[in-house]
Amino acid sequence: MLKQIFNKLPKKSSKTDSDELSRSSESPRAAGKSQQRSNGGGASLKRASSSAVFPASMVSGIEPLVPFKDVPNAEKMNLFVSKLSLCCVTFDFTDPSKNIADKDVKRKTLVELVDFVASGSMRFSEPAILAMCRMCAINLFRVFPPNYRANGVVASGGENDDDDPMFDPAWPHLQLVYELLLKFISSSCLDAKVAKKYIDHSFISKLLELFDSEDPRERDCLKTILHRVYGKFMVHRPFIRKSINNIFYRFVIETEKHNGIAELLEIFGSVISGFALPLKEEHKIFLWRVLIPLHKPKSLGVYFQQLSFCITQFLEKEPKLASIVISGLLKYWPVTNSQKEVMFLGELEEILEGISMVEFQRIMVPLFLRLGCCINSLHFQVAERTLFLWNNDHIVNLIAHNRHAILPIIFPALERNIKSHWNPAVVNLTHNIRKMFVEMDEKLFVSCHAQYKEDEAILILEAEKRKEAWKQLEQVASLKPVIGNTAVLVSPLMT
Amino acid sequence: MAMVDQPLYPIAVLIDELKNEDIQLRLNSIRRLSTIARALGEERTRKELIPFLSENNDDDDEVLLATAEELGVFVPYVGGVEHASVLLPPLETLCTVEETCVRDKSVESLCRIGAQMREQDLVDHFIPLVKRLASGEWFTARVSSCGLFHIAYPSAPEALKTELRTIYGQLCQDDMPMVRRSAATNLGKFAATVEAAHLKTDIMSVFDDLTQDDQDSVRLLAVEGCAALGKLLEPQDCVAHILPVIVNFSQDKSWRVRYMVANQLYELCEAVGPDSTKTELVPAYVRLLRDNEAEVRIAAAGKVTKFSRILSPELAIQHILPCVKELSTDSSQHVRSALASVIMGMAPVLGKDATIEQLLPIFLSLLKDEFPDVRLNIISKLDQVNQVIGIDLLSQSLLPAIVELAEDRHWRVRLAIIEYIPLLASQLGVGFFDDKLGALCMQWLKDKVYSIRDAAANNVKRLAEEFGPEWAMQHIIPQVLDMINDPHYLYRMTILHAISLLAPVLGSEITSTNLLPLVVNAAKDRVPNIKFNVAKVLQSIIPIVEESVVESTIKPCLVELSEDPDVDVRFFASQALQSSDQVKMSS
């Protein structure tokens, strides 16, 4: 029966997997060769890879189906390679009735492999590492199918409401492969110095590409694995950070579509906590150029928690970054999306909770200009969330200390709410805060009140003035027609 | 306010407003930059305004975007083409900001300015700018630079040209995928300006690098460049360099890449010539038509006609037609739908015999497709269909499909079919229409969805236009008017709407004898909404009928309505009365 599998399988797999093979496993040693190949067309490629599918099993001649316990220790590594080679065959899972027996053989073999790796009995040989990486590449590295829902069903009205993510039907096998890879990388029997040749940049890039999977189970596996890779392979750390950054850049700047942002941020959460002090310039740039802009995309809600955690981690490392972070939040402050606005307010409170007086003073003027707008938001949740900031003792303390700068800024907002906000709860809260300020410093409050009355009149006057100034400008401008104008319009035609 | 005597400082007005917290104000002032510039005059614009704008870079992205856009058309205000280079510095800074829209707009404005600049100014100012951006420390600058090469290159002296090509090559191998993507996107534009000799060497090697990029997203954009590059090369070079690449891409493991190839393969046919098309591109295209991934088949199916047009009829019949047959029964409705929207265009290519023999059965099966989109796509190309297969054959197979679509549960499908009814009517003729479709048109007037009722009323009008008032009086008016007594007020309202549309088409006499009495009667409706709609309809009828009718029938009715207890009814009635007075006065 085994013979049958063997005879059938290589042919089938050689077509679809040859590309993978040349890319992932051979690239470290034969990069030049694989380049030639991709230029040179199909024929030579097929031959080369079909013999490469089961090289180890041919050489050692070990039956891959023999259990580990039945072979002497000296042979175990060969058996391991042989079993891995068996698992390089991938099956079509869209038809559950196809190759049932073969699929089961592979599943059992994978389980055996997981157990063997978990037992941690002996160091992995170099061929074993190679075989493992190749097996993972063949099984895991695939292109995700298109998502039809994203393209929108045109005339039928888009009435299909099933929002289930698409799951790879091959998951039963994929899951085992992921488990195996995780155990393998975490294993103390794996020598990072040897393994780094095979778990290389290309392998890691492919792993990162998989984070776009729609299946949260798969992303979870990937997260744990990448985390371990980051921990174990010091040499790859800069590369991993850079590659993840590129994913973030593409997400923020180009597509706004990626399924794995939350998981990638989660990895970064612990990466950040490991940064050495003082922070390197590279890491500060990461905060400013990547983490802060990540607040911009519409889908912020999906990964907000993880993002906020990363920011907090940064500030715990280096509290002096607080004013920079807040000014970043102000830059990306949402103006039409109330849900996002509430999230921003939440994050803001968390940052303010740990901010020092000096940092607070650096940012308080623009901050409270913004908060003034939030207090007046017609969305009651936004207004409410903003006013709740005054429930926080630390924040109230900061405000009280700087009341001479802050009250004049937000006084108009408070007055406006009391006069005309539609939501009774918001009006109520505003009253409380107003009272708080009166109790804090009545003299200041009275002078702000007077100033407010005065300002209102001035504002109207200024608007008038501005209108008048523009009117005059228009007039002056109309008297000075642009001389070059006609010449400019004609000249490009003539040349 | 005695401000008239105060001296006016235009720049001060701008600076003052750009400091305002209100972003709307800042935006407004940027939008009126040209006013300030004109008030300042050219010289002071160059010396004061532009430098000020160069420094005002730390602002909201929206303001920066507006600035970038305004500067693009600012050449006249700085004194014309010979001073255009003063506009470059502020735009250069804007090219480096984070926000994509701002950068894109700045590049666009720079291109617009650069296209007008004098050759020497380009060499002295524009090219150094491109070089600075291309070596920018942050990737945003390098991304922006890629879109400027095609403007800079043609004016450069030989040595600089070599340098620019080298720099572009470096950008294509940049460390950041974002830069490589931008370089790949702009490669076609740049290549079009490069001399043929360098095209084959420098540009092709750059292109090769891009096509082998390890990032899917970069290779994808390289495919987009294939067709553009192919058109620039001599046929034999195209066969030697582009063809292998595209054939390779058509078997890429990423469906997105194959999708791109499917989308533009036909564009390459001309570039490589008929021989290579036959031996290489047709097999590749056939493979794409049979791709495993539906998304790829959708793209390929959508290009069936365009591709067939390039081929000889024999090739099309031999290779493409069998695939078309398969696609017409594809498991994905979207594939069938894409095919249905283009398949009629194949008829002229195949010729009459092949069309009737081979294409017609496919066409008929698509017309009976279970998915409404597919049927709709066929019906929307009805005029073409008619030319090919003739009206008899068409009407037999068409009618069941139309009836079914007319009752489709998705209102958008119903809407689409209503919009084709006038076309159908003109193609099928009066006789056919009377028996089969008349009832449908009435039925739509009572649809549950407003948009359908609205479209149905419009449809009735268009039919009246098509077949003339007499026909309308016989075949549609009685049925329409019957419905004015419907118990549901929304349906009565639809009929009022239909009447207001029909009146101009049917003319004065029919309107005053047949339509007007009904409208006047409806003024006694118990629902206020009907009553004020009556007022509106009457207002629209006033210019159509004789003045005596207005005086004797319409006015009394409106006067009555203007004393209605309901405020809206009174409002519209008095508005109608007012307009009747105006009509009278003007005539």
JSON list of C-alpha atoms in Angstrom, two decimals, chain B residues 50 66-67 126 152 160 162 169 186 225 260 277 392 419 523 566 573:
[
{"chain": "B", "resi": 50, "resn": "ILE", "atom": "CA", "xyz": [6.06, 81.26, -1.85]},
{"chain": "B", "resi": 66, "resn": "ALA", "atom": "CA", "xyz": [-5.04, 71.96, -0.78]},
{"chain": "B", "resi": 67, "resn": "THR", "atom": "CA", "xyz": [-1.68, 73.73, -0.90]},
{"chain": "B", "resi": 126, "resn": "PHE", "atom": "CA", "xyz": [13.85, 70.16, -11.72]},
{"chain": "B", "resi": 152, "resn": "ALA", "atom": "CA", "xyz": [12.91, 65.22, -16.04]},
{"chain": "B", "resi": 160, "resn": "LEU", "atom": "CA", "xyz": [22.62, 63.28, -16.79]},
{"chain": "B", "resi": 162, "resn": "THR", "atom": "CA", "xyz": [22.75, 58.03, -17.90]},
{"chain": "B", "resi": 169, "resn": "GLY", "atom": "CA", "xyz": [17.51, 51.22, -11.58]},
{"chain": "B", "resi": 186, "resn": "ASN", "atom": "CA", "xyz": [5.83, 54.37, -13.05]},
{"chain": "B", "resi": 225, "resn": "GLY", "atom": "CA", "xyz": [4.06, 47.36, -17.09]},
{"chain": "B", "resi": 260, "resn": "MET", "atom": "CA", "xyz": [-3.44, 40.77, -14.09]},
{"chain": "B", "resi": 277, "resn": "THR", "atom": "CA", "xyz": [0.37, 35.37, -30.80]},
{"chain": "B", "resi": 392, "resn": "ASP", "atom": "CA", "xyz": [-38.21, 36.09, -34.35]},
{"chain": "B", "resi": 419, "resn": "GLU", "atom": "CA", "xyz": [-34.62, 50.65, -18.01]},
{"chain": "B", "resi": 523, "resn": "ALA", "atom": "CA", "xyz": [-57.95, 67.09, -5.23]},
{"chain": "B", "resi": 566, "resn": "ASP", "atom": "CA", "xyz": [-53.26, 71.19, 5.83]},
{"chain": "B", "resi": 573, "resn": "ALA", "atom": "CA", "xyz": [-51.40, 75.32, -3.95]}
]
